[in-house]
mmCIF file of C-alpha atoms in Angstrom:
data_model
loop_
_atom_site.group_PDB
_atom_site.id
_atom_site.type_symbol
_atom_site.label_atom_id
_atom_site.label_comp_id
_atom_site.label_asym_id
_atom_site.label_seq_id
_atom_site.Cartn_x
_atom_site.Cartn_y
_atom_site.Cartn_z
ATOM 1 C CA UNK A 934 -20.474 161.417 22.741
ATOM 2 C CA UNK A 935 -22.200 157.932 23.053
ATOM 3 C CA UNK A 936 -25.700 158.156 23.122
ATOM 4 C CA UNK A 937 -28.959 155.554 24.523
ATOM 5 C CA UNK A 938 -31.199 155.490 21.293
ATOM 6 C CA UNK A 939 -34.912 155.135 22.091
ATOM 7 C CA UNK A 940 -37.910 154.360 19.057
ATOM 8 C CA UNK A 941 -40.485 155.532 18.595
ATOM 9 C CA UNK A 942 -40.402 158.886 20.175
ATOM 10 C CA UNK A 943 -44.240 158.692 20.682
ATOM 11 C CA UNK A 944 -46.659 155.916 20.628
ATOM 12 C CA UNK A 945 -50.505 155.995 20.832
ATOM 13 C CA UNK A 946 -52.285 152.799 21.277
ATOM 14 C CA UNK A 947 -55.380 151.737 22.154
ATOM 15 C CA UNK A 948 -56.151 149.678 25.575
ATOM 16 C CA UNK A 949 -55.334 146.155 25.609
ATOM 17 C CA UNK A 950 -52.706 146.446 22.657
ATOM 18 C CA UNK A 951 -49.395 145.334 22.971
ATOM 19 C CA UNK A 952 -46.724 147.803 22.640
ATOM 20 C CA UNK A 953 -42.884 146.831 22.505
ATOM 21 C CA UNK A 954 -40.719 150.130 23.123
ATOM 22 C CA UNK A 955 -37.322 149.900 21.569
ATOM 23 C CA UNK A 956 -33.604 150.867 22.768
ATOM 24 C CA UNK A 957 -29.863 150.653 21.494
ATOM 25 C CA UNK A 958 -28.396 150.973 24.679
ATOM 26 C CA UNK A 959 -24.663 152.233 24.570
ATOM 27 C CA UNK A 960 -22.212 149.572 23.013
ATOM 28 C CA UNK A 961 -19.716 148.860 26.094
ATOM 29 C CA UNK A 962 -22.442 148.822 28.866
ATOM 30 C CA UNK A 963 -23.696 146.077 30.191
ATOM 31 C CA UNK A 964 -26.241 147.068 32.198
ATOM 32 C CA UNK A 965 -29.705 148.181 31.281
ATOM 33 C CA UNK A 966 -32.459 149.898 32.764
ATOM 34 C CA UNK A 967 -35.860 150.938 31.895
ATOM 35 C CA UNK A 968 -37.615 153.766 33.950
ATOM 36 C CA UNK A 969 -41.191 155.470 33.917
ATOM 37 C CA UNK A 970 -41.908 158.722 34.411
ATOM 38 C CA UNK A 971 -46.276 159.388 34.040
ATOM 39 C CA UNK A 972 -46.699 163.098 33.301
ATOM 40 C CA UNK A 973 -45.174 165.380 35.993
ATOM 41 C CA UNK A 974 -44.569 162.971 38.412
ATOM 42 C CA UNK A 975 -41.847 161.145 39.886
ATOM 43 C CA UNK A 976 -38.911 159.234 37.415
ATOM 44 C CA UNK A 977 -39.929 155.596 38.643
ATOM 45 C CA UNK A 978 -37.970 152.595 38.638
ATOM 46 C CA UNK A 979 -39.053 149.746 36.588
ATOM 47 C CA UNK A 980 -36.423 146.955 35.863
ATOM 48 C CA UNK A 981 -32.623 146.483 35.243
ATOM 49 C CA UNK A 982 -30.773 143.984 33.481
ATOM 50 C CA UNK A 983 -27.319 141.915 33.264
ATOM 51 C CA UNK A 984 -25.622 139.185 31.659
ATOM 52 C CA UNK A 985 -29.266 138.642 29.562
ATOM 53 C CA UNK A 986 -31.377 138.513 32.812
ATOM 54 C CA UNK A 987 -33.790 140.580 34.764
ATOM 55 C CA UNK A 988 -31.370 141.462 38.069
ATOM 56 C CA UNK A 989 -33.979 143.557 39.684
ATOM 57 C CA UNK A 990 -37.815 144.540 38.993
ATOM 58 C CA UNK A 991 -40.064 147.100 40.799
ATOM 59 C CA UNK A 992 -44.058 146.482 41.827
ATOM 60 C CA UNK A 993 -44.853 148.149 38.907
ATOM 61 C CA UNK A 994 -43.014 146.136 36.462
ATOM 62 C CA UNK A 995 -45.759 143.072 36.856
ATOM 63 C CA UNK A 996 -46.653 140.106 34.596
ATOM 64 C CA UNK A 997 -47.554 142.460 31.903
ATOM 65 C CA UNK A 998 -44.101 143.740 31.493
ATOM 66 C CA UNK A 999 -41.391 142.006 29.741
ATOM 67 C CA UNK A 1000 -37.577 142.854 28.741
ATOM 68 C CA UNK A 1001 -35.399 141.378 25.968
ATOM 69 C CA UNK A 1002 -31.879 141.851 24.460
ATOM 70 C CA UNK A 1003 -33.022 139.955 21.132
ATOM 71 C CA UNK A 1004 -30.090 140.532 19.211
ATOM 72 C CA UNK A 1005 -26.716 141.734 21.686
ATOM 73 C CA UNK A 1006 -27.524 145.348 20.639
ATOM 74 C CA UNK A 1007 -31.360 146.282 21.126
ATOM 75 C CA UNK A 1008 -33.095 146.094 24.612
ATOM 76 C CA UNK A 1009 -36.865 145.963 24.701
ATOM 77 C CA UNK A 1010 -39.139 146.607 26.996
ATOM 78 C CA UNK A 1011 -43.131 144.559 25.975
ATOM 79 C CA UNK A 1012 -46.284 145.581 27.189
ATOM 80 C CA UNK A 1013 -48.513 142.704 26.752
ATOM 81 C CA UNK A 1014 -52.202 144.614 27.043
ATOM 82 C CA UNK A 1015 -51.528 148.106 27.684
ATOM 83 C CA UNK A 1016 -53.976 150.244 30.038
ATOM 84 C CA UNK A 1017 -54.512 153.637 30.258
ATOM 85 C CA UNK A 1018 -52.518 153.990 33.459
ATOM 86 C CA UNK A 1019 -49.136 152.775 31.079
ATOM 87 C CA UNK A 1020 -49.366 156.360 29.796
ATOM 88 C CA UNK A 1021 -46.103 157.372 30.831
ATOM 89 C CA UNK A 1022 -42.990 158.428 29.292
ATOM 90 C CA UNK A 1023 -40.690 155.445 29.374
ATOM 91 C CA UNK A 1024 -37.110 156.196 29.870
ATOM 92 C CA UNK A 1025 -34.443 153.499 28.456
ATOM 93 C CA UNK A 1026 -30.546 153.714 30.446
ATOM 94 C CA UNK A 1027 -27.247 152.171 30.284
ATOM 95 C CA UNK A 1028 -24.458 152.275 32.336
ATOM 96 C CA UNK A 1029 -20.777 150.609 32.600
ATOM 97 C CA UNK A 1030 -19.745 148.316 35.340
ATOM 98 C CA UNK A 1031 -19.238 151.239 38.304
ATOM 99 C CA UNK A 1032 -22.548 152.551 37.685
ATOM 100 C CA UNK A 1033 -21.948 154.268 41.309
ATOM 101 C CA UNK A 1034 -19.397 156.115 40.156
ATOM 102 C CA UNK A 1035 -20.759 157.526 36.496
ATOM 103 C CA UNK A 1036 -24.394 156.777 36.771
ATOM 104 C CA UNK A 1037 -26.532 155.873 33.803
ATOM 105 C CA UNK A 1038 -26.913 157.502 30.409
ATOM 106 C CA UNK A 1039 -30.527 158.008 29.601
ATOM 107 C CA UNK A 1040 -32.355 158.045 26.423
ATOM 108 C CA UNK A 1041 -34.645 160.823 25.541
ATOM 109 C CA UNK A 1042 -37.787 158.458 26.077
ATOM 110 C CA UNK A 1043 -40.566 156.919 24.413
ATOM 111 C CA UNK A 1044 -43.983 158.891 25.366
ATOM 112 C CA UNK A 1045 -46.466 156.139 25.301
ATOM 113 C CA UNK A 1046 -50.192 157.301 24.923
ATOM 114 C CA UNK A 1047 -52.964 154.941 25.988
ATOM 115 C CA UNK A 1048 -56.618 155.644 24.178
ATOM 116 C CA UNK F 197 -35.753 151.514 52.049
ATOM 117 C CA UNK F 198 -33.292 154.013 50.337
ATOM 118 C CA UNK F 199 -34.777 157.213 49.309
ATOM 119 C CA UNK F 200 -34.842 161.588 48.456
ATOM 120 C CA UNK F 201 -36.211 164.155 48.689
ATOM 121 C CA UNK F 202 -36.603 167.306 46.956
ATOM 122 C CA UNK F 203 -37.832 170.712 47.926
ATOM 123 C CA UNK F 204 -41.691 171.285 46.317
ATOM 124 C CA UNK F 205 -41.569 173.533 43.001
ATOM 125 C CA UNK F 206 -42.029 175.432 41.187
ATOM 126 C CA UNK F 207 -39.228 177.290 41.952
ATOM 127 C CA UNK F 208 -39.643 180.463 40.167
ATOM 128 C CA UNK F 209 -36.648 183.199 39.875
ATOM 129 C CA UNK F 210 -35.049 186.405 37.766
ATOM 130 C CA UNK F 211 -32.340 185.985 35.371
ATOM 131 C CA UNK F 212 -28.824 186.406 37.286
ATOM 132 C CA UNK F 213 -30.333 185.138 40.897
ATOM 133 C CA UNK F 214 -28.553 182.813 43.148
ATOM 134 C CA UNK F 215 -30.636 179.095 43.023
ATOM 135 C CA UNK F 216 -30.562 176.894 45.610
ATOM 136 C CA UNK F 217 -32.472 173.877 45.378
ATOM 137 C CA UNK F 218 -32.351 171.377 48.315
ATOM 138 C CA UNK F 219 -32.221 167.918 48.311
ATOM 139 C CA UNK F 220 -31.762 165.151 50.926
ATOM 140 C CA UNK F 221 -31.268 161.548 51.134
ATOM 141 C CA UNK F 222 -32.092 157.900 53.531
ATOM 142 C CA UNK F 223 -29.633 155.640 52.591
ATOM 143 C CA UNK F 224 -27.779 152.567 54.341
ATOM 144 C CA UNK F 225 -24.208 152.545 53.259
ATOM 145 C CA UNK F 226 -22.925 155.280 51.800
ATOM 146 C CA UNK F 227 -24.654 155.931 48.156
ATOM 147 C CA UNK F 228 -23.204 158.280 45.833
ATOM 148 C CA UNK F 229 -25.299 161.144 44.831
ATOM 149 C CA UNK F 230 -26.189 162.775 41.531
ATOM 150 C CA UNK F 231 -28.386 165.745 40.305
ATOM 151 C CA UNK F 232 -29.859 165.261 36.882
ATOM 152 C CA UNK F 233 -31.518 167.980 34.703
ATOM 153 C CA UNK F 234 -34.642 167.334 31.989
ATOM 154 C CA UNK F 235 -34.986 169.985 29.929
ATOM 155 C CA UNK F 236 -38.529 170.867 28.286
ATOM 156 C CA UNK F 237 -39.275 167.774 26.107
ATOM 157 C CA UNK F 238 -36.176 166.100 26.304
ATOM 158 C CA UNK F 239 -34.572 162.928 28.412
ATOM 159 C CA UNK F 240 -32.767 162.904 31.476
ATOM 160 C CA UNK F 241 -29.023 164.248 31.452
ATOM 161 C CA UNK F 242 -26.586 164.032 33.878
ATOM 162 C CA UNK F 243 -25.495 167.541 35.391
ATOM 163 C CA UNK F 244 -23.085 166.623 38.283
ATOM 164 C CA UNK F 245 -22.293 163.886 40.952
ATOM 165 C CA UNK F 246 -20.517 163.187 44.118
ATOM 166 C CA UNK F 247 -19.315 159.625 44.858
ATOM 167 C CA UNK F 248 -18.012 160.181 48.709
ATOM 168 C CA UNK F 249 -18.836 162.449 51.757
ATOM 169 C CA UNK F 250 -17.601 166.091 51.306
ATOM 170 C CA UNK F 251 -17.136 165.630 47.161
ATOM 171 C CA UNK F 252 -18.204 168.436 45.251
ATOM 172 C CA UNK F 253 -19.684 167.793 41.911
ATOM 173 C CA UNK F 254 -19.816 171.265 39.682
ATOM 174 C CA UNK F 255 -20.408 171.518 35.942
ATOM 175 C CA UNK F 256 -22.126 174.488 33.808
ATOM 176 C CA UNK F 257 -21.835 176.857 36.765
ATOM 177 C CA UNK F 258 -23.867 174.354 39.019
ATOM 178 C CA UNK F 259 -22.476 173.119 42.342
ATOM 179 C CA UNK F 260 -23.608 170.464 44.603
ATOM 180 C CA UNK F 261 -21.676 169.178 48.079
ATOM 181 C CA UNK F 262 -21.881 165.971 49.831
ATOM 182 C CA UNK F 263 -22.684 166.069 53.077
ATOM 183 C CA UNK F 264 -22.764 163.417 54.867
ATOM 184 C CA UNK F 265 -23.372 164.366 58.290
ATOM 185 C CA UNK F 266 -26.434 166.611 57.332
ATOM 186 C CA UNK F 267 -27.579 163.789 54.271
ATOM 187 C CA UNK F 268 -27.721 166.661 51.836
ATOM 188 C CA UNK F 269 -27.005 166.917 48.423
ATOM 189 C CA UNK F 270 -28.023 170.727 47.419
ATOM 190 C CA UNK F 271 -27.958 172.104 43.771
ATOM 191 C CA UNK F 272 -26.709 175.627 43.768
ATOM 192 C CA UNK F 273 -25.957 177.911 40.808
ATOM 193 C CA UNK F 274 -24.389 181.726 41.394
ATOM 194 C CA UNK F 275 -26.366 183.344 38.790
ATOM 195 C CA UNK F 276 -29.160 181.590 36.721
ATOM 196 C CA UNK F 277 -30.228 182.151 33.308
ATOM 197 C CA UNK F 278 -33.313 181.793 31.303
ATOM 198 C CA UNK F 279 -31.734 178.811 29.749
ATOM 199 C CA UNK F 280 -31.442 177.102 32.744
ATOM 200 C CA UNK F 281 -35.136 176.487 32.621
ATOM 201 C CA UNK F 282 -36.025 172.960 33.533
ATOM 202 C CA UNK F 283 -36.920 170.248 36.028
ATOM 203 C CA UNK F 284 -33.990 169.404 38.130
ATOM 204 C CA UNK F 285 -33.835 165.640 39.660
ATOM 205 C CA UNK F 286 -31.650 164.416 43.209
ATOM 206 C CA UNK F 287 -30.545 160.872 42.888
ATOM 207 C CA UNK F 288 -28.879 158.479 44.502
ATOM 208 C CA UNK F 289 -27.345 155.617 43.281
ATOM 209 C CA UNK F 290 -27.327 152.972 46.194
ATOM 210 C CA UNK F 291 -25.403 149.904 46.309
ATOM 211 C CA UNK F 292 -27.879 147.828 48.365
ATOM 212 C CA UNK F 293 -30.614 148.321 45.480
ATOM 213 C CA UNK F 294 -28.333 148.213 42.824
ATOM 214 C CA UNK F 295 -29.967 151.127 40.969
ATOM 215 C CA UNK F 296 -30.495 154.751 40.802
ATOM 216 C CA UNK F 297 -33.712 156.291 43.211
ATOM 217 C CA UNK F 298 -34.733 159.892 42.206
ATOM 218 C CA UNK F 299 -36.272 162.100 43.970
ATOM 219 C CA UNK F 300 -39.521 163.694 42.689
ATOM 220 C CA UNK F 301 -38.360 166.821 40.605
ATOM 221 C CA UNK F 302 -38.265 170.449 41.362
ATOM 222 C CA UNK F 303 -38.939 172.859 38.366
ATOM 223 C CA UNK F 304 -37.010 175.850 37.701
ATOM 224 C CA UNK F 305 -38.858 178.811 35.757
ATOM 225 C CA UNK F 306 -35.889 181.418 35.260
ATOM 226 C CA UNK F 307 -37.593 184.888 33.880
ATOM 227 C CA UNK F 308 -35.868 187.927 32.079
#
């Protein structure tokens, strides 16, 4: 079964670092999410993606943030100067036009540690 | 705007007991609904879904009905096992925002 690919599994940086978390979204979808989920909280939305531009972006996902499809087969999300409030595990998805009917495939997330 | 919500775990329950775990929805329009399942250390996967009023979604044993006139989307399973084990998420996906809106979790502890 297709699968969302996310790198690393785990990240620690320190504050003010940049961090770029990496995804291979499935190969037929062509829309892309990323989501946040900080430890035992709520699965938060952060930003989705079509046709190579930002459709829609939450509060959260403020000047810091950044997305990219560099290459037609990664998707990136960039975190310019991370704080310790990015801690969070970050949650690349994917889904095929009809997204209301299938929903999104996940990946099995990035934890991202802030020191 | 759009939103869920999810009963308050933990829920905590015996191996072969009936689970019920209750979720309901705001939404304009008429969203379709999902239940998604994370598993201790792993990502989100999708357990079942329900695209229009009185759909029933089932896979693995869980069930979940649409109903519209009550805006309830509750996950139900005849006889839980240990495996079972994990925090269970209510979405919706609805077409005004575009994207999927989960609710905030409810965690199943199943014990011999």
């Amino acid at each position: 079964e297709p699968e969302v690919t996310q790198t690393p599994s785990h990240q620690v940086t320190q504050m003010g670092q940049e961090v770029i978390l990496r995804c291979v979204p499935i190969s037929n979808h062509l829309y892309f999410y990323w989501y946040r989920q900080i430890l035992g909280q709520k699965v938060e939305f952060l930003v989705s993606f079509y046709n190579n531009e930002i459709s829609e972006k939450s509060e959260i996902f403020d000047d810091q943030f950044s997305v990219e499809r560099p290459d037609g087969s990664n998707f990136t999300l960039k975190i310019r100067s991370t704080k310790l409030e990015d801690s969070a595990m970050y949650f690349c998805a994917s889904s095929e036009v009809g997204a209301r009917n299938y929903g999104y495939t996940f990946g099995s997330g990035t934890r991202l540690t802030v020191v | 705007g759009d939103s869920v919500t999810q009963m308050e775990g933990p829920v905590t329950l015996s191996e072969e007991a009936f689970l019920t775990i209750n979720c309901t929805y705001t939404a304009t329009g008429y969203p379709s609904l999902f239940w998604y399942v994370q598993y201790p250390g792993e990502g989100l996967q999708l357990l079942l879904k329900a695209t229009k009023a009185d759909d029933k979604g089932s896979n693995k044993g869980f069930e979940a009905t649409y109903r519209k006139e009550t805006t309830s989307f509750h996950l139900e399973k005849g006889s839980v096992q240990v495996s079972d084990s994990a925090v269970y998420f209510c979405a919706l996906f609805s077409g005004g925002y575009n994207k999927l809106i989960f609710g905030a979790g409810t965690r199943l502890a199943v014990h011999p």
